[in-house]
PDB file of C-alpha atoms in Angstrom:
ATOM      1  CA  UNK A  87    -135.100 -25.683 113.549  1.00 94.00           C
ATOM      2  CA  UNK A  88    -132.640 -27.580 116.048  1.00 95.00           C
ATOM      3  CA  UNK A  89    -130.620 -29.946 114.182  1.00 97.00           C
ATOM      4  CA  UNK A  90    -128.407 -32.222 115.879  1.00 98.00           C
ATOM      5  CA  UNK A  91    -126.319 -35.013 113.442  1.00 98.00           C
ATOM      6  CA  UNK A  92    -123.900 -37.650 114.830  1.00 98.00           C
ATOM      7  CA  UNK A  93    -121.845 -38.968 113.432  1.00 97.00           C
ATOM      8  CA  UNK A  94    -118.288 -41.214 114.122  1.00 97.00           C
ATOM      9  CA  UNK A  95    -120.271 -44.594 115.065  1.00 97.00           C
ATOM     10  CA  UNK A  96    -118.787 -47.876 113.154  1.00 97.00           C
ATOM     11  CA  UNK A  97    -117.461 -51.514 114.001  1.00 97.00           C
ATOM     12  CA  UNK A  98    -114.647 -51.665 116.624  1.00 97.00           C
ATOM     13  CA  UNK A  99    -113.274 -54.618 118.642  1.00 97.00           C
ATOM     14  CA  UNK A 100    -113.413 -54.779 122.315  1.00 97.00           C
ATOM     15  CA  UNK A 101    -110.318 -52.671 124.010  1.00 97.00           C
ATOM     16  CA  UNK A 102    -110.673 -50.487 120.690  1.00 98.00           C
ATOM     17  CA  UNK A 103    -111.565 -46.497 120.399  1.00 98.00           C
ATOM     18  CA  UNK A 104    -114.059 -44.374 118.892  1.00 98.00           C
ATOM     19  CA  UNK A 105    -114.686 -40.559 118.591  1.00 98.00           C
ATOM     20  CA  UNK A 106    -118.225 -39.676 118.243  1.00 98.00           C
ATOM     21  CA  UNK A 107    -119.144 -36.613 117.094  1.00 98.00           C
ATOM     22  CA  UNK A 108    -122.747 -34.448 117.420  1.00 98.00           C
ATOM     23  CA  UNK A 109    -122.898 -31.850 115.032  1.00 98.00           C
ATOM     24  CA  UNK A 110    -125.260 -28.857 115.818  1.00 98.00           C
ATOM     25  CA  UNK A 111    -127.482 -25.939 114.130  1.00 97.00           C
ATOM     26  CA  UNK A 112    -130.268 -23.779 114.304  1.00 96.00           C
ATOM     27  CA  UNK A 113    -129.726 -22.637 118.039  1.00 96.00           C
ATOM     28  CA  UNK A 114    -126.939 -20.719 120.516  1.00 96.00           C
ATOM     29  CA  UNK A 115    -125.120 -24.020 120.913  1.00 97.00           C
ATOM     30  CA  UNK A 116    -122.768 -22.139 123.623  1.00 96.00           C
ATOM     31  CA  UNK A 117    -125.882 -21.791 125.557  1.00 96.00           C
ATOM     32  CA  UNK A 118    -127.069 -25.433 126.451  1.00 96.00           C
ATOM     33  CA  UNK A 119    -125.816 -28.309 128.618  1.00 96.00           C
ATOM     34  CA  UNK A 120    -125.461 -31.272 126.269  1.00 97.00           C
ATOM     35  CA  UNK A 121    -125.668 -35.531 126.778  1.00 97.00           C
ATOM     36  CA  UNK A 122    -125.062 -38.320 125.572  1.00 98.00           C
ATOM     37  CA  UNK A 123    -127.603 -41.514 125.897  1.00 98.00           C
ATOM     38  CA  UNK A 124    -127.475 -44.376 124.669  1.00 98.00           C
ATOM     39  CA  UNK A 125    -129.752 -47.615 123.792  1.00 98.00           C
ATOM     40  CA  UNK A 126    -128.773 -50.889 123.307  1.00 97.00           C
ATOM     41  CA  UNK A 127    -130.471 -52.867 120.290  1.00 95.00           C
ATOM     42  CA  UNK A 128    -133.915 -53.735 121.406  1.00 93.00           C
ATOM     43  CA  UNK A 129    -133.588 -52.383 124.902  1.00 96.00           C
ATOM     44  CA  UNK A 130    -134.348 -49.499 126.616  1.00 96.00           C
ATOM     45  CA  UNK A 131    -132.460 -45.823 127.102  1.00 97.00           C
ATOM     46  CA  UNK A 132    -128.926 -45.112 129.318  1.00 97.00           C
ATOM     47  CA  UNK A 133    -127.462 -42.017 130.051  1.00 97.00           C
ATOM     48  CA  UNK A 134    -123.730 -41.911 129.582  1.00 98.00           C
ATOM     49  CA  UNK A 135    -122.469 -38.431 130.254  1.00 97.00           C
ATOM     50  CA  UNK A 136    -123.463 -35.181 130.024  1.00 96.00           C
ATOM     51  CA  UNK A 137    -121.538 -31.197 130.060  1.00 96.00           C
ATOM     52  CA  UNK A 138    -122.213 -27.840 130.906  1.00 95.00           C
ATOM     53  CA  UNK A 139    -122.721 -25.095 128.490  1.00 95.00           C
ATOM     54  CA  UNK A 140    -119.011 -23.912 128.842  1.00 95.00           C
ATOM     55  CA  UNK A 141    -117.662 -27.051 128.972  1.00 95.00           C
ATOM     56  CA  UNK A 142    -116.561 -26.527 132.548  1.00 95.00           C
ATOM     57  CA  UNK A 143    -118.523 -29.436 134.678  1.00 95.00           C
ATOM     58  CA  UNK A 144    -118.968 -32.895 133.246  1.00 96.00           C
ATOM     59  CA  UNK A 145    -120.620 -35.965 133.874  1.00 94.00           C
ATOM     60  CA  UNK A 146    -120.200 -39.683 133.931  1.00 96.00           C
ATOM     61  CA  UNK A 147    -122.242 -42.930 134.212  1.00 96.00           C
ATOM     62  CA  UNK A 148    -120.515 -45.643 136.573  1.00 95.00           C
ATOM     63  CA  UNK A 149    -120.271 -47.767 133.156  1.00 96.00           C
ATOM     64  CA  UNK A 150    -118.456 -46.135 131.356  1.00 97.00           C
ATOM     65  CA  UNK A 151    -116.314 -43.487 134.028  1.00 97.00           C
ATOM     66  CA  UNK A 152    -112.609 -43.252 133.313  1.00 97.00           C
ATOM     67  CA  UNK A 153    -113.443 -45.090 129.776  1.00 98.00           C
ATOM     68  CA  UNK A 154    -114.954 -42.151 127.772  1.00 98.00           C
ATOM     69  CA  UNK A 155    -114.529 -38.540 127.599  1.00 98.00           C
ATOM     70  CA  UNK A 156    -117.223 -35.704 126.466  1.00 98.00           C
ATOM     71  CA  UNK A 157    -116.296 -32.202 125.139  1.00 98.00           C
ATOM     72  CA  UNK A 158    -117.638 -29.729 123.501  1.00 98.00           C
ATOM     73  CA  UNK A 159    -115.888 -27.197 120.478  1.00 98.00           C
ATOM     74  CA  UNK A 160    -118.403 -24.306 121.282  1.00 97.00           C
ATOM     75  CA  UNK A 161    -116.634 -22.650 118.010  1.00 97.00           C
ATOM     76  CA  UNK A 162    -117.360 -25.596 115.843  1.00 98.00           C
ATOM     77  CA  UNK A 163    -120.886 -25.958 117.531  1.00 98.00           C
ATOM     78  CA  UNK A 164    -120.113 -29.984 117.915  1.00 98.00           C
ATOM     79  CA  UNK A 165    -120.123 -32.094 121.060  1.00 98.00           C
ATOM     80  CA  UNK A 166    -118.085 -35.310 120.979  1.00 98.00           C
ATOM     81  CA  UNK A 167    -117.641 -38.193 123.281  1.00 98.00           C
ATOM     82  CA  UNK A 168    -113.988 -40.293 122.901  1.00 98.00           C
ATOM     83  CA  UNK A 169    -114.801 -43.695 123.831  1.00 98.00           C
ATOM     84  CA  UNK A 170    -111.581 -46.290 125.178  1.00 98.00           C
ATOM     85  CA  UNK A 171    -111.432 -49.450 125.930  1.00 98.00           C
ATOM     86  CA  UNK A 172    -114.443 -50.505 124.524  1.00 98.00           C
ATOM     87  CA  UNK A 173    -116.397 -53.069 126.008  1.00 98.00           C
ATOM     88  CA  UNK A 174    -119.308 -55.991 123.960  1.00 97.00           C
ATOM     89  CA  UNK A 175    -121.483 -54.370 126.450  1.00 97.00           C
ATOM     90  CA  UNK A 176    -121.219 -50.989 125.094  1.00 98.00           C
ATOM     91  CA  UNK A 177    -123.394 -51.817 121.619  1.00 98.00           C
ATOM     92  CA  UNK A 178    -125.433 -49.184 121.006  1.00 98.00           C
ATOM     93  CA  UNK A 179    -127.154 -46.411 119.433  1.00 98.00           C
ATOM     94  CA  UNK A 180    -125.904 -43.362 120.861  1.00 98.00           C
ATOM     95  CA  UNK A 181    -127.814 -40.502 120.511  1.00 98.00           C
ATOM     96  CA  UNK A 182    -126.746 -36.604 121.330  1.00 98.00           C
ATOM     97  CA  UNK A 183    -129.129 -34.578 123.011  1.00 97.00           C
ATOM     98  CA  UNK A 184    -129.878 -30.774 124.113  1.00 97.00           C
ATOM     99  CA  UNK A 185    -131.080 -29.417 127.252  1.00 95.00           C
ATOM    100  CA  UNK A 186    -133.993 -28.145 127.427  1.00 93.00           C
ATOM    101  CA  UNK A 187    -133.522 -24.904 128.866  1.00 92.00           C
ATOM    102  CA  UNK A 188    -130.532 -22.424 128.532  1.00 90.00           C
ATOM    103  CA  UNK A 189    -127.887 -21.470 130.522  1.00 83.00           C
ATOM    104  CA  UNK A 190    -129.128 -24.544 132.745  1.00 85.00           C
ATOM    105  CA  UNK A 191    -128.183 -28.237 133.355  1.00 87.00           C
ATOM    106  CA  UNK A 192    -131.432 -29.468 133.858  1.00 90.00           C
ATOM    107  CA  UNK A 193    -130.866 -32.897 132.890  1.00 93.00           C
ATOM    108  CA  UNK A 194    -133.456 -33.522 130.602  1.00 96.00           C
ATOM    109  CA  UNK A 195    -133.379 -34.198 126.728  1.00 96.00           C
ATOM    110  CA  UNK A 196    -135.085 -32.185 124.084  1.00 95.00           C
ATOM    111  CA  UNK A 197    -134.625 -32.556 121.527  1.00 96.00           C
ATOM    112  CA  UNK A 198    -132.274 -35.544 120.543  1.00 97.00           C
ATOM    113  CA  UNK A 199    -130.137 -36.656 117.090  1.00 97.00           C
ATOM    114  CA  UNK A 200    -130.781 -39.435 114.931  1.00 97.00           C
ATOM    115  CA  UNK A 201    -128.334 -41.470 116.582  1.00 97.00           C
ATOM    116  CA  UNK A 202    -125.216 -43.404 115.346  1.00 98.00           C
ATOM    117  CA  UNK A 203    -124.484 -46.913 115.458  1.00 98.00           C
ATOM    118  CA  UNK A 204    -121.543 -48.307 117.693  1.00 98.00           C
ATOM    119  CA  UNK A 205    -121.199 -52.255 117.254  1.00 98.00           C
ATOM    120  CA  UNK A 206    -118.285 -53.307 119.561  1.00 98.00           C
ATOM    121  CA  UNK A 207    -117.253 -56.826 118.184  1.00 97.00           C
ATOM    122  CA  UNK A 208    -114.402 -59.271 117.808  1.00 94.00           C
TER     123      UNK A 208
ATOM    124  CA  UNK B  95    -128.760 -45.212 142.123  1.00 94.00           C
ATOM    125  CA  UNK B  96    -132.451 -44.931 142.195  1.00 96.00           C
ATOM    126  CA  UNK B  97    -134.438 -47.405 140.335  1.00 97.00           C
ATOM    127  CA  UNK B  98    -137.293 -46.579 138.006  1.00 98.00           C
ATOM    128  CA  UNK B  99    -140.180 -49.038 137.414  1.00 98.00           C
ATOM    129  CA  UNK B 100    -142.617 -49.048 135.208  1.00 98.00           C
ATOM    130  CA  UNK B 101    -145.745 -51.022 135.025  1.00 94.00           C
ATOM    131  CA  UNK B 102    -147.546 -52.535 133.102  1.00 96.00           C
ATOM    132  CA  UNK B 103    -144.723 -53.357 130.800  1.00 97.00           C
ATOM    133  CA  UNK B 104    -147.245 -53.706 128.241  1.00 98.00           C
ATOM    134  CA  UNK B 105    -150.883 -52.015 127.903  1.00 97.00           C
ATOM    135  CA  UNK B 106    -153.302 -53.010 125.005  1.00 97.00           C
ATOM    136  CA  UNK B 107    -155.678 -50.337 124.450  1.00 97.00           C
ATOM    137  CA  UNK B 108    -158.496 -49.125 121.796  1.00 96.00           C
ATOM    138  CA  UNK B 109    -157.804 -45.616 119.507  1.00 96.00           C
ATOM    139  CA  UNK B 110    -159.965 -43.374 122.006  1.00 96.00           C
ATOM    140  CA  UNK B 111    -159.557 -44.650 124.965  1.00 97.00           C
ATOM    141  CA  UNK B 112    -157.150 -43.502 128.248  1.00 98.00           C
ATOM    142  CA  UNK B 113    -153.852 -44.566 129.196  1.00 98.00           C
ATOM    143  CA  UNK B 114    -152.770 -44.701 132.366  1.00 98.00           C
ATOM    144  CA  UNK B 115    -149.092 -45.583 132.907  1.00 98.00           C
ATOM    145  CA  UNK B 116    -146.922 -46.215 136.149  1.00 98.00           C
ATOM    146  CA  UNK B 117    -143.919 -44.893 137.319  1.00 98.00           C
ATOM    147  CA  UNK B 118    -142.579 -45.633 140.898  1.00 98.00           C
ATOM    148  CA  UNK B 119    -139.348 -44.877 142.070  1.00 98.00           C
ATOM    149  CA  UNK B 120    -137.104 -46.843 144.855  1.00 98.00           C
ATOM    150  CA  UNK B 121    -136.847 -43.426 146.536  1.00 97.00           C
ATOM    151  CA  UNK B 122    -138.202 -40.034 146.540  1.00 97.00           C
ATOM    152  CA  UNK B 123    -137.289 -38.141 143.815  1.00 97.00           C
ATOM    153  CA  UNK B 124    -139.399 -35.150 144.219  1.00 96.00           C
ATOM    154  CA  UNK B 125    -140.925 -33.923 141.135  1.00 97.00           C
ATOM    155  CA  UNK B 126    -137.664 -33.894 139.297  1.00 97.00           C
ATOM    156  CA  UNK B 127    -139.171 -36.959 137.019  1.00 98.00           C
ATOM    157  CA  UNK B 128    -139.686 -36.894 133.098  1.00 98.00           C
ATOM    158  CA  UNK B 129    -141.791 -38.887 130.524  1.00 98.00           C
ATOM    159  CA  UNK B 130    -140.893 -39.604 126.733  1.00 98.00           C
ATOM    160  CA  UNK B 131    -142.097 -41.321 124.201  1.00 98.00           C
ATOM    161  CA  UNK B 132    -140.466 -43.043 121.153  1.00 98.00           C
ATOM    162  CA  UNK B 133    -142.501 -44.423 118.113  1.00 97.00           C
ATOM    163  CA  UNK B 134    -141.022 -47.406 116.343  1.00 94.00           C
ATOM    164  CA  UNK B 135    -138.070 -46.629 114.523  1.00 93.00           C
ATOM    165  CA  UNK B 136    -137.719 -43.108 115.824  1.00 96.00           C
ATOM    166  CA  UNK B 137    -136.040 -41.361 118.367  1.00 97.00           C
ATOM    167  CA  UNK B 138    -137.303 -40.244 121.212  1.00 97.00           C
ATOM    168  CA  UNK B 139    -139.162 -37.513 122.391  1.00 97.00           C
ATOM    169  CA  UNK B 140    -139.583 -35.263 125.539  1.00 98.00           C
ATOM    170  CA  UNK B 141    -143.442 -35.242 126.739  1.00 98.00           C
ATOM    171  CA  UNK B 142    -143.753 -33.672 130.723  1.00 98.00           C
ATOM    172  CA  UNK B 143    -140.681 -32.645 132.410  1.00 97.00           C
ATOM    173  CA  UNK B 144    -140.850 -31.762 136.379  1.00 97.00           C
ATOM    174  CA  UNK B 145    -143.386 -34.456 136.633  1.00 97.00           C
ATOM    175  CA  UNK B 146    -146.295 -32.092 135.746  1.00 98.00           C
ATOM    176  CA  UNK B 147    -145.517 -29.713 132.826  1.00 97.00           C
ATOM    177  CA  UNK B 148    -146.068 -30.256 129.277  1.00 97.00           C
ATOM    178  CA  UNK B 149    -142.939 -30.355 127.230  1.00 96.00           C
ATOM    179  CA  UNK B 150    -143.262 -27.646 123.965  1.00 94.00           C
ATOM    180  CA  UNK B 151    -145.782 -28.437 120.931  1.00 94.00           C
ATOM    181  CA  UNK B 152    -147.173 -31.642 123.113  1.00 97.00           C
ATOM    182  CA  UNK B 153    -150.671 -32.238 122.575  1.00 97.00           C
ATOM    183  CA  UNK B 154    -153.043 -31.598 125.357  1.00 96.00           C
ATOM    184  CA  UNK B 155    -154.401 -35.192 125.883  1.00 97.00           C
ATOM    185  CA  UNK B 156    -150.750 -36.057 127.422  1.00 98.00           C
ATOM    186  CA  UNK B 157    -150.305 -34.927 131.007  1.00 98.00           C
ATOM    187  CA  UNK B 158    -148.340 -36.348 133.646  1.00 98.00           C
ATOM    188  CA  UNK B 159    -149.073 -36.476 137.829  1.00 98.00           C
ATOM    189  CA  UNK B 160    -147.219 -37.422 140.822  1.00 98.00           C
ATOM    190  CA  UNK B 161    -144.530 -36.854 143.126  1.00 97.00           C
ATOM    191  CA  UNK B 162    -141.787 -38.415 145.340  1.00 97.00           C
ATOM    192  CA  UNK B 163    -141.693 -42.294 144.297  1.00 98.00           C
ATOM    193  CA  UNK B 164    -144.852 -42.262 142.371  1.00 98.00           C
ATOM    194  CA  UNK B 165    -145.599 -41.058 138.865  1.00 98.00           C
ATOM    195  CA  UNK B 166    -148.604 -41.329 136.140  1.00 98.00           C
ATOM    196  CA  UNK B 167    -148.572 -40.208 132.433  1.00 98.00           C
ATOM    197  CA  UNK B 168    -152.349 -39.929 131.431  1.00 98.00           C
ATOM    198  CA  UNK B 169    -153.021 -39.739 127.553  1.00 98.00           C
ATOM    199  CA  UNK B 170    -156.926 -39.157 127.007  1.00 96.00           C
ATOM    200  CA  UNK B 171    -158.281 -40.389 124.312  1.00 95.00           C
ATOM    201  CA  UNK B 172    -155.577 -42.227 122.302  1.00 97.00           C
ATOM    202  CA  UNK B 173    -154.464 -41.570 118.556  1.00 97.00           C
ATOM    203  CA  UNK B 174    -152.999 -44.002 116.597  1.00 96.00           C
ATOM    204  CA  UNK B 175    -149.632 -42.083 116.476  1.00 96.00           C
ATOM    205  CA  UNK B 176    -149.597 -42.350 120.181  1.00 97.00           C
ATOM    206  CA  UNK B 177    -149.161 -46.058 120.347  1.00 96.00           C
ATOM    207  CA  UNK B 178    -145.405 -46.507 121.365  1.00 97.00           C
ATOM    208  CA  UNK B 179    -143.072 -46.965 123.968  1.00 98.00           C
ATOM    209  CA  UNK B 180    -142.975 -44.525 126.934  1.00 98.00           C
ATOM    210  CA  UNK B 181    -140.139 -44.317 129.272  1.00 98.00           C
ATOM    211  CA  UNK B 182    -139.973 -42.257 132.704  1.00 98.00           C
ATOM    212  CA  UNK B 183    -136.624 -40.788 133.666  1.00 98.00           C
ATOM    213  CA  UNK B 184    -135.517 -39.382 136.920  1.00 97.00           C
ATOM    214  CA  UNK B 185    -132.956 -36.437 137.319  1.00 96.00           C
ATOM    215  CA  UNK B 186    -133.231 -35.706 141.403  1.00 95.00           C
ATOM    216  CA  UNK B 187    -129.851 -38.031 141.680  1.00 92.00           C
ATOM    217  CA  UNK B 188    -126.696 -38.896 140.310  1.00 89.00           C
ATOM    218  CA  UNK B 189    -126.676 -41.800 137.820  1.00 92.00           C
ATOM    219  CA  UNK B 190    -129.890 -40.034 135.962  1.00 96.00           C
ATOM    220  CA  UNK B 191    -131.755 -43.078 135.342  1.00 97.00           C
ATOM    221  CA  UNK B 192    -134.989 -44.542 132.848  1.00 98.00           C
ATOM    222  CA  UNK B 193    -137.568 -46.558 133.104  1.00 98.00           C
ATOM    223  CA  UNK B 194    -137.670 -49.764 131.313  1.00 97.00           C
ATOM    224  CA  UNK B 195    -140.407 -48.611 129.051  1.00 98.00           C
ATOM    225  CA  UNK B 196    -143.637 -49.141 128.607  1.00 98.00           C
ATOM    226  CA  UNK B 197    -145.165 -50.182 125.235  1.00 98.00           C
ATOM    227  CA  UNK B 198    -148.434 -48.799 124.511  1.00 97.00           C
ATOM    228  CA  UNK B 199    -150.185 -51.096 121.581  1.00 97.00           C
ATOM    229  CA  UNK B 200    -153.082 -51.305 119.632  1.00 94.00           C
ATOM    230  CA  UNK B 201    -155.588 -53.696 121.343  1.00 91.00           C
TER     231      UNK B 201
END
């Protein structure tokens, strides 16, 4: 069964950092693009960035480009996203999720984490 | 960045009967278009990817039609569990982009 667990998500004051983490099992991690989306409370669904299976290509919403980071430890089978300069407007639940499809960026999400909790607040 | 709207924002239907819900995009995004849905409190879910095909382990009273700027998610004959929110989401350009949602509820 795909697991995927984040973790990292906390309290922070604007212009602080966070390192989110997204823990994976139960498939070839190495093998799928991964993302990152977030939702704000009681709002809908963003996309913030997504990578490539090897880590190679990544990808950034305007909002948050030059501001947070995504990587990927395909030896520790976790994806993480290092966010800067944190902004009110970033609140959110941010979610992890898998590509669909191997070997692929497809740029859809299936399936995705439980989500963690970043409140960004002075 | 190509904007996603859904309509209705809301739909009030009956256990049984069929949803039809909206999804028109400000330019042509061929049939690179998705649908989820996420129940209250949970997270959400992939339903029809490429605008047509069922995502894995998806019942068969979801299905999803359309191309270029305009998209429909059918669900025939509704069950209670499928009374949530349903958002579209594009992949044909950089930003991907959602819908704003729309929330399915029991009339």
């Amino acid at each position: 069964e795909v697991q995927l667990l984040e973790s990292g998500g906390g309290l922070v004051h604007p212009g602080g950092s966070l390192r989110l983490s997204c823990a994976a099992s139960g498939f070839t991690f190495a093998t799928y693009a991964m993302s990152w989306v977030r939702q704000a409370p009681g709002k809908g669904l963003e996309w913030v960035s997504g990578i490539n299976n090897s880590g190679g290509s990544t990808y950034y919403a305007d909002s948050v480009k030059g501001r947070f980071t995504i990587s990927r430890d395909n030896s520790k089978n976790t994806l993480y996203l290092q966010m800067n300069s944190l902004r009110v407007e970033d609140t959110a639940v941010y979610y992890c999720a898998k590509d669909p499809f191997p070997a692929a960026v497809t740029n859809y999400f299936d399936p995705w984490g439980q989500g963690t909790l970043v409140t960004v607040s002075s | 960045e190509i904007v996603l709207t859904q309509s209705p924002a809301t739909l009030s239907l009956s256990p049984g009967e069929r949803a039809t819900l909206s999804c028109r995009a400000s330019q042509s995004v061929s049939s690179f278009l998705a649908w989820y849905q996420q129940r209250p409190g949970q997270v959400p879910r992939l339903l029809i990817f490429d605008a047509t095909n069922t995502a894995t382990g998806i019942p068969a009273r979801f299905s999803g039609s359309g191309s270029g700027t305009d998209f429909t998610l059918t669900i025939n004959s509704l069950e209670p569990e499928d009374f949530a929110v349903y958002y579209c989401q594009q992949r044909s350009n950089w930003p991907i982009t959602f819908g704003q949602g729309t929330r399915l509820e029991i009339k």
